PDB file of C-alpha atoms in Angstrom:
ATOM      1  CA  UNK A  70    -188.680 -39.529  60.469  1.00 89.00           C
ATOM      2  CA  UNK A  71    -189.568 -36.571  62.827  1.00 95.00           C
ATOM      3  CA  UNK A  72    -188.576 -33.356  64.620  1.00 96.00           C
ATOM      4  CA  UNK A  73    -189.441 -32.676  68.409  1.00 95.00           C
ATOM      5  CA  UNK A  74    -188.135 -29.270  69.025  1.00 95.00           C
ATOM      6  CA  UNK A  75    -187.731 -29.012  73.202  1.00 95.00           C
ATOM      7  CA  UNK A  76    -185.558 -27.050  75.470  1.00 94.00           C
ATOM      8  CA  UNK A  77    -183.843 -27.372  78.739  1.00 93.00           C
ATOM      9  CA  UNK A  78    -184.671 -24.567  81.442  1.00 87.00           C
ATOM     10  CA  UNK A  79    -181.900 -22.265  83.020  1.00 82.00           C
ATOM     11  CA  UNK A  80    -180.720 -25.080  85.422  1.00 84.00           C
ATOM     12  CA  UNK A  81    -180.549 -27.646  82.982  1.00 81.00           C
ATOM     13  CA  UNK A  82    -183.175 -30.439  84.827  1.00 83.00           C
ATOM     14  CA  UNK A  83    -186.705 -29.664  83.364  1.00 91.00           C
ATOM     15  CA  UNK A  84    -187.547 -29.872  79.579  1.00 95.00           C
ATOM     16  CA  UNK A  85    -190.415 -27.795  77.412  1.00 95.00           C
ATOM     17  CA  UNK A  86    -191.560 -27.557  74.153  1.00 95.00           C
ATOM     18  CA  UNK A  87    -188.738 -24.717  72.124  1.00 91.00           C
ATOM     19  CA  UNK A  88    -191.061 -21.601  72.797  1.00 83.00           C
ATOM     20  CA  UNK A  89    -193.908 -23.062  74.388  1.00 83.00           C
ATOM     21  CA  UNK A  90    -194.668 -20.003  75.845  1.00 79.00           C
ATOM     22  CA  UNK A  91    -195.406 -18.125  72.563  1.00 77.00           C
ATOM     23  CA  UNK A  92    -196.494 -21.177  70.231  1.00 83.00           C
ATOM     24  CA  UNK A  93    -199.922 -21.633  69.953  1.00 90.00           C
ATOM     25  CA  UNK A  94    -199.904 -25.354  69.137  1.00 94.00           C
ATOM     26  CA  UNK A  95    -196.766 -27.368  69.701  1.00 95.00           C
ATOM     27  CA  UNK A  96    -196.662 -31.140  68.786  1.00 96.00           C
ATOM     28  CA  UNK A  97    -193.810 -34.030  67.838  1.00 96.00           C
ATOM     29  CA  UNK A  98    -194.247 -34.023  64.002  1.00 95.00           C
ATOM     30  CA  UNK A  99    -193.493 -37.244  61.933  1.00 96.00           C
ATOM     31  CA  UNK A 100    -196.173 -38.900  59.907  1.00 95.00           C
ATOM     32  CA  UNK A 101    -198.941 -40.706  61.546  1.00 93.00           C
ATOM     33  CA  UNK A 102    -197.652 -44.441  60.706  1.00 95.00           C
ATOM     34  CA  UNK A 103    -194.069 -43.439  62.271  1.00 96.00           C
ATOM     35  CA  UNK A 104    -195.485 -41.124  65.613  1.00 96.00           C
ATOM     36  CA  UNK A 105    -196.169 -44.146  68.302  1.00 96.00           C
ATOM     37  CA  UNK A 106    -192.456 -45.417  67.626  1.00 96.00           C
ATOM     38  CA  UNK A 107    -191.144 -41.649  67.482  1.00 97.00           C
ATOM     39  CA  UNK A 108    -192.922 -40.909  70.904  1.00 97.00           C
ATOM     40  CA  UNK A 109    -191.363 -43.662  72.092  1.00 97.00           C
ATOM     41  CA  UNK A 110    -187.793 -42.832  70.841  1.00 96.00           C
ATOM     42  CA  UNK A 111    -188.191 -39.415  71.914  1.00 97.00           C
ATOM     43  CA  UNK A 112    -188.911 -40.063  75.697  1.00 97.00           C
ATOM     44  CA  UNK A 113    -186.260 -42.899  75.472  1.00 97.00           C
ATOM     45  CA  UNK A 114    -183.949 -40.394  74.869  1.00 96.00           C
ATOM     46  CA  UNK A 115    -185.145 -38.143  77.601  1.00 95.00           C
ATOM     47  CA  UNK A 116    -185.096 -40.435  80.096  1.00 94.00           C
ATOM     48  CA  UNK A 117    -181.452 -41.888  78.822  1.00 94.00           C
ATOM     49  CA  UNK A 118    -180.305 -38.087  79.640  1.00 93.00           C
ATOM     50  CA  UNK A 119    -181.897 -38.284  82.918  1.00 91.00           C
ATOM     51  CA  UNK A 120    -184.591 -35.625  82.600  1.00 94.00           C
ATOM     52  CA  UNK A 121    -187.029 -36.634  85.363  1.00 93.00           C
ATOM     53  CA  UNK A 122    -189.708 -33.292  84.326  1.00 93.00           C
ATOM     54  CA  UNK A 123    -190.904 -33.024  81.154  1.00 95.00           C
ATOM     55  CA  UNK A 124    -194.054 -30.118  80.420  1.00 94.00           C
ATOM     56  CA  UNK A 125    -195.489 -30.447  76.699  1.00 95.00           C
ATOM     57  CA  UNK A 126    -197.981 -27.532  76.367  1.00 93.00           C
ATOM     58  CA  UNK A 127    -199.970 -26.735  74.084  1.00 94.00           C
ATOM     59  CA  UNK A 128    -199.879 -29.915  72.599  1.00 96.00           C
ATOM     60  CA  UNK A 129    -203.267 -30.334  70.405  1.00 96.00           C
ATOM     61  CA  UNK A 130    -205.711 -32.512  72.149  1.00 96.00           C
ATOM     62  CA  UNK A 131    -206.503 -34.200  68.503  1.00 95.00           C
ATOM     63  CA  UNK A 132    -203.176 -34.678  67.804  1.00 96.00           C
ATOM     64  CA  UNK A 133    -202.190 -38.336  67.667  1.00 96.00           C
ATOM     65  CA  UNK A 134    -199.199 -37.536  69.819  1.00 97.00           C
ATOM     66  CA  UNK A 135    -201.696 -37.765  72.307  1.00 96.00           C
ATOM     67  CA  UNK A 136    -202.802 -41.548  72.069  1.00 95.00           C
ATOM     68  CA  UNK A 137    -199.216 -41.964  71.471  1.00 96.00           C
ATOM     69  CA  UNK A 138    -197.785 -40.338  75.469  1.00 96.00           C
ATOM     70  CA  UNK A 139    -199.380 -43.218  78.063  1.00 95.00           C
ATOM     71  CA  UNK A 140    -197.993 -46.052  76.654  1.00 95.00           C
ATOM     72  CA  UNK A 141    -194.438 -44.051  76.048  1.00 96.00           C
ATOM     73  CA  UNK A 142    -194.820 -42.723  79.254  1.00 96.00           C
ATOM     74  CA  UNK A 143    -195.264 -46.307  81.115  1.00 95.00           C
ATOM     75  CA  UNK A 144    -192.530 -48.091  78.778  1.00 95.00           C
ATOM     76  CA  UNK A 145    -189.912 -45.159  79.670  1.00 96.00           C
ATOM     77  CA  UNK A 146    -190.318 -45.026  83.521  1.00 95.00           C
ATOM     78  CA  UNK A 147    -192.927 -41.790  83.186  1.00 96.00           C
ATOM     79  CA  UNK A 148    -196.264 -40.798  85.061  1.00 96.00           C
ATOM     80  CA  UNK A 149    -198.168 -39.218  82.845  1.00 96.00           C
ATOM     81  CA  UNK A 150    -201.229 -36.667  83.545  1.00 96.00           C
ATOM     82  CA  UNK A 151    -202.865 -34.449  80.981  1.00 95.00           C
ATOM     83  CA  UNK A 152    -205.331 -31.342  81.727  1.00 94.00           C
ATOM     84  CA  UNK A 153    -206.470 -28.443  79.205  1.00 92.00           C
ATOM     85  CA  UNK A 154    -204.370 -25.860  78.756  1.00 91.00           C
ATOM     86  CA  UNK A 155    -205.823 -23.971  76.125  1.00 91.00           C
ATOM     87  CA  UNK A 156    -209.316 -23.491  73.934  1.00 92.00           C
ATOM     88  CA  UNK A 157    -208.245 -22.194  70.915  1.00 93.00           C
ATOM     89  CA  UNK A 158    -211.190 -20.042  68.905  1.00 95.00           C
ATOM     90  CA  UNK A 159    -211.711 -21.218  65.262  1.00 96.00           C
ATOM     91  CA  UNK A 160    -214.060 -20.324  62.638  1.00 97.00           C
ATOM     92  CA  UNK A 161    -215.248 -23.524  60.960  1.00 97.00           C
ATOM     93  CA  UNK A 162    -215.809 -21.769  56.881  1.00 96.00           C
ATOM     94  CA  UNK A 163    -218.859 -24.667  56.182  1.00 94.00           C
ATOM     95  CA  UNK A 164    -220.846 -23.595  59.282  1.00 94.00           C
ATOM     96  CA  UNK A 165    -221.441 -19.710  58.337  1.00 94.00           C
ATOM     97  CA  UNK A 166    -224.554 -18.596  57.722  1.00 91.00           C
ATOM     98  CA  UNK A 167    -225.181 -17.338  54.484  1.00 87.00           C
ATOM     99  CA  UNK A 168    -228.343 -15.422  52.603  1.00 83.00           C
ATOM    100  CA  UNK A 169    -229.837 -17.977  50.028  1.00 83.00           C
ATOM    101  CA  UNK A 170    -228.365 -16.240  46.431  1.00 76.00           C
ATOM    102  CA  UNK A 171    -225.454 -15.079  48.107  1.00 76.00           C
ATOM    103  CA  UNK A 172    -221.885 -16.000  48.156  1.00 76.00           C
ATOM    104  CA  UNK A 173    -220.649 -13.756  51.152  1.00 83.00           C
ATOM    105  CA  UNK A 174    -221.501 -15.377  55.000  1.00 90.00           C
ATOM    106  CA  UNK A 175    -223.488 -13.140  57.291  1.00 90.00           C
ATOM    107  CA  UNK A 176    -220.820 -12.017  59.810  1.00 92.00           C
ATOM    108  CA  UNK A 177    -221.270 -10.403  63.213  1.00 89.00           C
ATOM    109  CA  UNK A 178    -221.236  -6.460  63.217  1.00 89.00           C
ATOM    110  CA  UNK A 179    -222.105  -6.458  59.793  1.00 89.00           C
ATOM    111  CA  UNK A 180    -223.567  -3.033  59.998  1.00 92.00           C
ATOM    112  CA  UNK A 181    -220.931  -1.709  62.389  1.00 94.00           C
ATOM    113  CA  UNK A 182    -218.476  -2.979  59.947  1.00 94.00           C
ATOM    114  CA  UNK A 183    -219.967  -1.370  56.402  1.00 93.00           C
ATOM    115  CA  UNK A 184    -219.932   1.572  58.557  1.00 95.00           C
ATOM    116  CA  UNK A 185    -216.195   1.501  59.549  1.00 96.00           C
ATOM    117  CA  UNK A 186    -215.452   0.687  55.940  1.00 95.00           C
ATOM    118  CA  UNK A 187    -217.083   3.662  54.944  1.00 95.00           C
ATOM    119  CA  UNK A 188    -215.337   6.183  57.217  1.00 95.00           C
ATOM    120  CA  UNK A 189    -212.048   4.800  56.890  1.00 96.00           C
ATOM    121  CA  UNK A 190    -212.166   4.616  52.876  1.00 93.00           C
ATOM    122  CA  UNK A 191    -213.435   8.190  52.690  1.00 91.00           C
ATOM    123  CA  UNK A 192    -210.360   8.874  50.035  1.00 90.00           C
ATOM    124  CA  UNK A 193    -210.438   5.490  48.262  1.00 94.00           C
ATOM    125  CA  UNK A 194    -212.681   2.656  48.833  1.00 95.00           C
ATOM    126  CA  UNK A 195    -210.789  -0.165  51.302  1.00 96.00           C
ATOM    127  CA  UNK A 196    -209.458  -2.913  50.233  1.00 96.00           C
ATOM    128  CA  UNK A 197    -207.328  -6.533  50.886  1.00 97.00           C
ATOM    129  CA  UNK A 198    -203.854  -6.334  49.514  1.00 97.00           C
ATOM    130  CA  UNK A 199    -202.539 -10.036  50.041  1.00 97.00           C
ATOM    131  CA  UNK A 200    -198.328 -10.352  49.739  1.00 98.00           C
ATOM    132  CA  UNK A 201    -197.803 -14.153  49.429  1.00 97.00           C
ATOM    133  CA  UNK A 202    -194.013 -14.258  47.467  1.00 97.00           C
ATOM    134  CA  UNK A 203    -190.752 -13.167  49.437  1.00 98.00           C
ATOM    135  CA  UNK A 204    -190.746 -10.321  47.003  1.00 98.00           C
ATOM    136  CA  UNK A 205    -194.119  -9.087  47.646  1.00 98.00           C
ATOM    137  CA  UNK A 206    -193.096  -9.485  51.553  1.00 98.00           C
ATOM    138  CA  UNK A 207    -189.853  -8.633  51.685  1.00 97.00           C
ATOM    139  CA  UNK A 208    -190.407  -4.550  51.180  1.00 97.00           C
ATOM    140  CA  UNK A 209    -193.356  -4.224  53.498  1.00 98.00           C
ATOM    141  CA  UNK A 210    -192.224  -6.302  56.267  1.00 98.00           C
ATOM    142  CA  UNK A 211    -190.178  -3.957  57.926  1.00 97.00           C
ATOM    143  CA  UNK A 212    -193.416  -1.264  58.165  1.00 97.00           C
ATOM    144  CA  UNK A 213    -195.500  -4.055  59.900  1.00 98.00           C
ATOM    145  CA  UNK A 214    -193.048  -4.173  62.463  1.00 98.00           C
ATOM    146  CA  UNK A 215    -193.294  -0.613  62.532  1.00 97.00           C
ATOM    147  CA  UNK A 216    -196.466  -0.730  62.485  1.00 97.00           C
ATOM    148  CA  UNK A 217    -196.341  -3.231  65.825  1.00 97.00           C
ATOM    149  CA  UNK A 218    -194.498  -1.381  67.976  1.00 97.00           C
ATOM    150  CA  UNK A 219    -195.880   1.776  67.685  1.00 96.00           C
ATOM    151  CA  UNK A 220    -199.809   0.285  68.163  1.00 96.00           C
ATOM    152  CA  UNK A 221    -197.805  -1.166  71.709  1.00 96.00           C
ATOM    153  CA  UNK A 222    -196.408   2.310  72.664  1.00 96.00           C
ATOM    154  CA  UNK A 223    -199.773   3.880  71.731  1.00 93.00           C
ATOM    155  CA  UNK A 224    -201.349   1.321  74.466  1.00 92.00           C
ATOM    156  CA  UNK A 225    -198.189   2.052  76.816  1.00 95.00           C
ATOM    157  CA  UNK A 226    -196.649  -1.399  76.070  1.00 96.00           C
ATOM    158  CA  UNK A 227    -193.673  -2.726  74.982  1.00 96.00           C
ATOM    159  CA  UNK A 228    -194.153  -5.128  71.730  1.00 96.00           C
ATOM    160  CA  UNK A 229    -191.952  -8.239  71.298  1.00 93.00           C
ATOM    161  CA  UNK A 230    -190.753  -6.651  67.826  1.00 96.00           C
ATOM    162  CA  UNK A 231    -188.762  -4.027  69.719  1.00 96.00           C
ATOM    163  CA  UNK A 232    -186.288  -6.671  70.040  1.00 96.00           C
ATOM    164  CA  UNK A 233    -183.973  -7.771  67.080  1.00 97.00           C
ATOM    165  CA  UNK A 234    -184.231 -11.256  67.662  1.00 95.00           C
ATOM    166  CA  UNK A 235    -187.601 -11.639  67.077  1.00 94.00           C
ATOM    167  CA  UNK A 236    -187.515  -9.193  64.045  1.00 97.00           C
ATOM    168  CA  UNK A 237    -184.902 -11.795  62.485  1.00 97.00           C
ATOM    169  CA  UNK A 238    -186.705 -14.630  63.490  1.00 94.00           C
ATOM    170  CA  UNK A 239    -189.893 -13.088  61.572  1.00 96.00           C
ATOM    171  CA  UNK A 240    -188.344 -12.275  58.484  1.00 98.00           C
ATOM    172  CA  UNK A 241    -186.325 -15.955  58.275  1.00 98.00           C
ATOM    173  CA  UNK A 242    -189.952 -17.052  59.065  1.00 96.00           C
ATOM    174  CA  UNK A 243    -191.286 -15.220  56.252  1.00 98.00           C
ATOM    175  CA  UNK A 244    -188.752 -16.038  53.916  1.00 98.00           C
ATOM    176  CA  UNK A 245    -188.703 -20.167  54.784  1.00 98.00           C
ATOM    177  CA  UNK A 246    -192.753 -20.263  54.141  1.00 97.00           C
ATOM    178  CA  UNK A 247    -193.659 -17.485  51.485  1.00 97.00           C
ATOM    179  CA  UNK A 248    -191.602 -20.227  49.202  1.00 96.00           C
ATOM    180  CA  UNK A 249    -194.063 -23.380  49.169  1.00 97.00           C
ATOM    181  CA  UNK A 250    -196.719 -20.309  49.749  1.00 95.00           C
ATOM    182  CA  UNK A 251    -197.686 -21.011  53.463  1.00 97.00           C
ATOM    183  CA  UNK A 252    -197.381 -17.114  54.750  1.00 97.00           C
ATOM    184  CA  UNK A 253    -199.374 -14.668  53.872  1.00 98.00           C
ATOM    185  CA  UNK A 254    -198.899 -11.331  54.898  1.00 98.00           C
ATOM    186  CA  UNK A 255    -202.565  -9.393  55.004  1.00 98.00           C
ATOM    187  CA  UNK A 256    -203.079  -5.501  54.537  1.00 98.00           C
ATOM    188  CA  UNK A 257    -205.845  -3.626  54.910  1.00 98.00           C
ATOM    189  CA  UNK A 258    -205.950  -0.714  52.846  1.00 97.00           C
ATOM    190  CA  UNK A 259    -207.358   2.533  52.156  1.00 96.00           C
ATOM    191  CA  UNK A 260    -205.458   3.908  48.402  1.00 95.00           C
ATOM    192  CA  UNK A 261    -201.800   3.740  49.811  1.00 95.00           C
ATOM    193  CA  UNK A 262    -202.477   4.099  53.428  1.00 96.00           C
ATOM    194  CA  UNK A 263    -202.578   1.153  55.376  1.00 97.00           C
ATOM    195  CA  UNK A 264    -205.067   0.726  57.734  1.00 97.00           C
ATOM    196  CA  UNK A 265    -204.356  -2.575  59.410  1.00 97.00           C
ATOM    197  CA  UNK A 266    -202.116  -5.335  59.307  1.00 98.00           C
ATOM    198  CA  UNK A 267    -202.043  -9.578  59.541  1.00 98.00           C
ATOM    199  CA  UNK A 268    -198.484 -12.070  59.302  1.00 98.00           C
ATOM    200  CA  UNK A 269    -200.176 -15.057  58.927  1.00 97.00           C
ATOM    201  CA  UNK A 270    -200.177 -18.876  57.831  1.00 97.00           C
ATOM    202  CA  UNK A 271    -202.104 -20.869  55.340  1.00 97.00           C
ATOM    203  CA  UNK A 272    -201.556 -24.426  55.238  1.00 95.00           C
ATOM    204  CA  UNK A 273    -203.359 -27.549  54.424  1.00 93.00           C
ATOM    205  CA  UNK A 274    -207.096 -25.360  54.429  1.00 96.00           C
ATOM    206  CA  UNK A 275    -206.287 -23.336  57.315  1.00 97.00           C
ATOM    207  CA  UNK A 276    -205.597 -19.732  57.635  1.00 98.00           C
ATOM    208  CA  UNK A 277    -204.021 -18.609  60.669  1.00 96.00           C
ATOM    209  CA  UNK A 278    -204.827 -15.481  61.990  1.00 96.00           C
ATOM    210  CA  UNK A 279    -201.315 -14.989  63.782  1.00 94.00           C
ATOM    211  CA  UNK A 280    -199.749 -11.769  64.487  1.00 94.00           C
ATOM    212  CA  UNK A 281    -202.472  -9.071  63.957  1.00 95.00           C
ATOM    213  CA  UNK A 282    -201.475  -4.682  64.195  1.00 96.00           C
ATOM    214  CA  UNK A 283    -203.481  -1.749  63.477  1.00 96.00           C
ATOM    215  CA  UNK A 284    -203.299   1.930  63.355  1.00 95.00           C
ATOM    216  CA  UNK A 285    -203.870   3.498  66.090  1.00 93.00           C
ATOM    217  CA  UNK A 286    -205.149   6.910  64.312  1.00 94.00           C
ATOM    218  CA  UNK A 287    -208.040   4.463  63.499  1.00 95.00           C
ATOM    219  CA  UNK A 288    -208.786   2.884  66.990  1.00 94.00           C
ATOM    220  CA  UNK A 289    -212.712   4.648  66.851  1.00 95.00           C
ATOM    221  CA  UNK A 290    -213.284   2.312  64.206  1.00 95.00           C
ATOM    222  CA  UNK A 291    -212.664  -1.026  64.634  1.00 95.00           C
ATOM    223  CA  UNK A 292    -209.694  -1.490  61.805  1.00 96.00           C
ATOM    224  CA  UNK A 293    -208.621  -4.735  63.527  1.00 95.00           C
ATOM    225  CA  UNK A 294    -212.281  -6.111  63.819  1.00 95.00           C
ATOM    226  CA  UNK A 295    -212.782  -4.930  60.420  1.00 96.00           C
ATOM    227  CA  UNK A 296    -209.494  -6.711  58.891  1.00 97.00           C
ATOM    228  CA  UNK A 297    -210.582  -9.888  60.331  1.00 96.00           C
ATOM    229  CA  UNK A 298    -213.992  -9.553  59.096  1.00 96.00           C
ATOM    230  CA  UNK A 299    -212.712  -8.836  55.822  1.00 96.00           C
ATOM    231  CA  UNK A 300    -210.310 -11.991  55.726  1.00 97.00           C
ATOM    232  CA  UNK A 301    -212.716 -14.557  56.639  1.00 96.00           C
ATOM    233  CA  UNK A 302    -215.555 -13.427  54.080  1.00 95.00           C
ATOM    234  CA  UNK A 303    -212.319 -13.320  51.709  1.00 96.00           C
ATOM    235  CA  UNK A 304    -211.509 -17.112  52.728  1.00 96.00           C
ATOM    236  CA  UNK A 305    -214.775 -18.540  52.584  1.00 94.00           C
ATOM    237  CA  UNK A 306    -214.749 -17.446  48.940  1.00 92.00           C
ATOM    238  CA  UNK A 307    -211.866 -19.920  48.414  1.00 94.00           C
ATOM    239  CA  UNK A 308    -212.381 -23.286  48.037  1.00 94.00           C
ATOM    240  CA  UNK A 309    -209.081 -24.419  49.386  1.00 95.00           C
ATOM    241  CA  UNK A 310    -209.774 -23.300  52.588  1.00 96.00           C
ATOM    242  CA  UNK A 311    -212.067 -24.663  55.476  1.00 97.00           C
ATOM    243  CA  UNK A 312    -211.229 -22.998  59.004  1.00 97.00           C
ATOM    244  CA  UNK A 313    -209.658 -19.594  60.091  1.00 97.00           C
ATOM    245  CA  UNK A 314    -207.706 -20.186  63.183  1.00 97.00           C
ATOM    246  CA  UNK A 315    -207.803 -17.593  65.793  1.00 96.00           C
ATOM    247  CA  UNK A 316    -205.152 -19.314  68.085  1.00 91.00           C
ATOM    248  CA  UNK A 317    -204.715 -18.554  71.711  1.00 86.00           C
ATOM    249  CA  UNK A 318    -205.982 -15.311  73.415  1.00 81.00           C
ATOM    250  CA  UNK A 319    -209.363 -14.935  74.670  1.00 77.00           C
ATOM    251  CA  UNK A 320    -210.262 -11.857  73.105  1.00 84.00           C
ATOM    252  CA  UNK A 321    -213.886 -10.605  72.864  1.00 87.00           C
ATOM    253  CA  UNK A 322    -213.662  -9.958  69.519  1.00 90.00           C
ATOM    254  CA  UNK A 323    -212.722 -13.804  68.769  1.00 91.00           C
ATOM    255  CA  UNK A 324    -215.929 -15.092  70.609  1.00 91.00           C
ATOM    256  CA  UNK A 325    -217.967 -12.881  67.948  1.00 93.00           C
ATOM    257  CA  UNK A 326    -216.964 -14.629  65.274  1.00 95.00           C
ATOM    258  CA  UNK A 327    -215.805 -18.183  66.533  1.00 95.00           C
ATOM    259  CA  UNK A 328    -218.424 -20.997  65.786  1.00 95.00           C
ATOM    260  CA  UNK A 329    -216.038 -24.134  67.006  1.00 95.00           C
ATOM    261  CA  UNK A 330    -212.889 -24.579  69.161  1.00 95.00           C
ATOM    262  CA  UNK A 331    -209.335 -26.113  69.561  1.00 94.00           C
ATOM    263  CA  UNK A 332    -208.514 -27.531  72.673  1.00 95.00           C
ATOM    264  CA  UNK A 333    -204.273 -28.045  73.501  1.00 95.00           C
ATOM    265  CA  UNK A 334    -203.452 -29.863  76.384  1.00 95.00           C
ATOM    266  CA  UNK A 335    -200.968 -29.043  79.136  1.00 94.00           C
ATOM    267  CA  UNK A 336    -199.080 -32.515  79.642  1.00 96.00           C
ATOM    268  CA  UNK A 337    -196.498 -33.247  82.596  1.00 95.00           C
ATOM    269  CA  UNK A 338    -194.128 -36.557  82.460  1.00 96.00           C
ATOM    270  CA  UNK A 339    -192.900 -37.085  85.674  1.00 95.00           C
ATOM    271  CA  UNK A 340    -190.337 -39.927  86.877  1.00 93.00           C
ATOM    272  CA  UNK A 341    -191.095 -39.300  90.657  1.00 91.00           C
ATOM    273  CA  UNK A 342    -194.951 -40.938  91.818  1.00 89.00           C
ATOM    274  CA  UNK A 343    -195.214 -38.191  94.401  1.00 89.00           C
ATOM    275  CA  UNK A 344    -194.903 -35.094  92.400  1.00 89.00           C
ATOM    276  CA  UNK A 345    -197.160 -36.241  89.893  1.00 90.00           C
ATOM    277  CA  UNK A 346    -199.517 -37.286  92.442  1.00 91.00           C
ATOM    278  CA  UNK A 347    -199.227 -33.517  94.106  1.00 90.00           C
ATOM    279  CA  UNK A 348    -199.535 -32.648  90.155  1.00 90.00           C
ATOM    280  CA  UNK A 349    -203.152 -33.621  90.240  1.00 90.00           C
ATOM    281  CA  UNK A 350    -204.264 -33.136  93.627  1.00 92.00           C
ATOM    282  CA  UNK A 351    -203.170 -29.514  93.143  1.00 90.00           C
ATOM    283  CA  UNK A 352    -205.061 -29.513  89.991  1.00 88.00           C
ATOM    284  CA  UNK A 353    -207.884 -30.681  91.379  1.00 89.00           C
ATOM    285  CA  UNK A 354    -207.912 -28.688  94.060  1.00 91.00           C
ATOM    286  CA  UNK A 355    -207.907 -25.889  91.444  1.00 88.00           C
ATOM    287  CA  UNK A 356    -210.826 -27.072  90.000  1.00 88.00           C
ATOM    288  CA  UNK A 357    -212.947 -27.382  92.846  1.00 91.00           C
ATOM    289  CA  UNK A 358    -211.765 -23.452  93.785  1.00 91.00           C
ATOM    290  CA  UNK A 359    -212.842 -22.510  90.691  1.00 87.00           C
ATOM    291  CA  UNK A 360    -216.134 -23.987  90.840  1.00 88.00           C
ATOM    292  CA  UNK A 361    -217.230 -22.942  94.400  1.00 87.00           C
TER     293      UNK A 361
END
């Protein structure tokens, strides 16, 4: 009936969404008619096992999980207390502006843009190359990771594809989705050289703009302004789609082209009435810092 993927910490006591700290939106998923009584189950079960601290974040604020969490909360012995966490950037498809006669939406740095184009596709004119099938992705994976790690060591970072783990867990990833055709794996290319890079999601009209790369050879020009760009006049061309979701990060470059936002919530279920009381105050008190 559903799946609620969560984690102990080190010591054992507080629980978390499974990889809250790199998911963009986590969530309980069951259908709508069974998520009130899954909720409910779920935090039964939490509180049955004696976890007194529970932290869901990035839980959607529009998910119905959220209606669902007071009343579980109360029934199961909880205090529950909610603030943002997150405001996702999204770019709503229906809401672009477009020239009357044409097709293509007017996009920010449009000249900038043709421009880039233009110097990077001196040799061959640049182009989209979409891999959607595990055999399409399965060759070229390995040279976006590549392709990761050396745009981190160019910047004098580390990326989290130097490790093995998440390398597997990418290319399991990639294999689970490409099948009902919810990854897509985006190049940006110039002939055979490949100019930038996107591992992302489609799935039920959304196109996720997830795990982005570039070459750094190409920095001068924009690629990864360019790529993105490129993908969302290619996705407002299909009718299947309505939103390009830029997920978490706060990135100039998102702002440009964002016309709407996601908010997710970070959610705290507490069995003690003091530290959820010293939850909010010290939220509060946050606020009011912020604001003076």
């Amino acid at each position: 009936c559903g799946v609620a993927a969560v984690a102990t910490d080190a010591e054992g006591s507080r629980v978390s969404f499974l990889c809250a700290t790199t998911g963009d939106y986590c969530d309980f998923l069951s259908l709508p008619e069974h998520k009130t009584a899954f909720v409910q189950g779920v935090l039964a079960e939490l509180r049955t096992q004696e976890f007194d601290d529970t932290t869901l974040t990035n839980l959607p604020a529009d998910s119905d999980t959220v209606a669902a969490l007071p009343c579980a909360s109360t029934q199961n012995g909880y205090h529950c207390f909610a603030r943002t966490a997150y405001v996702c950037a999204q770019v709503a498809l229906s809401k672009l502006e477009r020239r009357p006669g044409e097709n293509k939406p007017v996009l920010p740095g449009k000249k900038m843009v043709r421009r880039s184009l233009s110097a990077m596709g001196r040799e061959a004119p640049v182009r989209l190359d979409q891999a959607r099938s595990w055999d399409a992705i399965e060759p070229i994976l390995p040279q976006f990771m590549q392709a990761h790690v050396a745009r981190f060591l160019a910047t004098g970072r580390i990326s989290n594809m130097a490790r093995p783990e998440r390398r597997v867990f990418l290319t399991e990833l990639a294999r689970l989705l490409s099948g009902p055709g919810w990854l897509t794996l985006t190049r940006m290319m110039s002939g055979e050289r490949v100019i930038a890079w996107n591992y992302g999601f489609q799935f039920q009209g959304a196109w996720f703009w997830y795990q982005p790369t570039f070459d750094s050879e190409l920095e001068k020009y924009s690629p990864g302004f360019c790529l993105l760009a490129k993908l969302i006049e290619e996705a407002a061309e299909n009718p299947a789609l309505n939103t390009v979701d830029l997920g978490l990060g706060a990135e100039e470059y998102k702002e440009r082209f964002a016309n709407q936002s996601r908010e997710t919530l970070y959610v705290t279920l507490r069995t003690s009435g003091v530290q959820h009381a010293r939850e909010i105050l010290r939220y509060r008190a946050a606020e009011i810092i912020k604001l003076s």
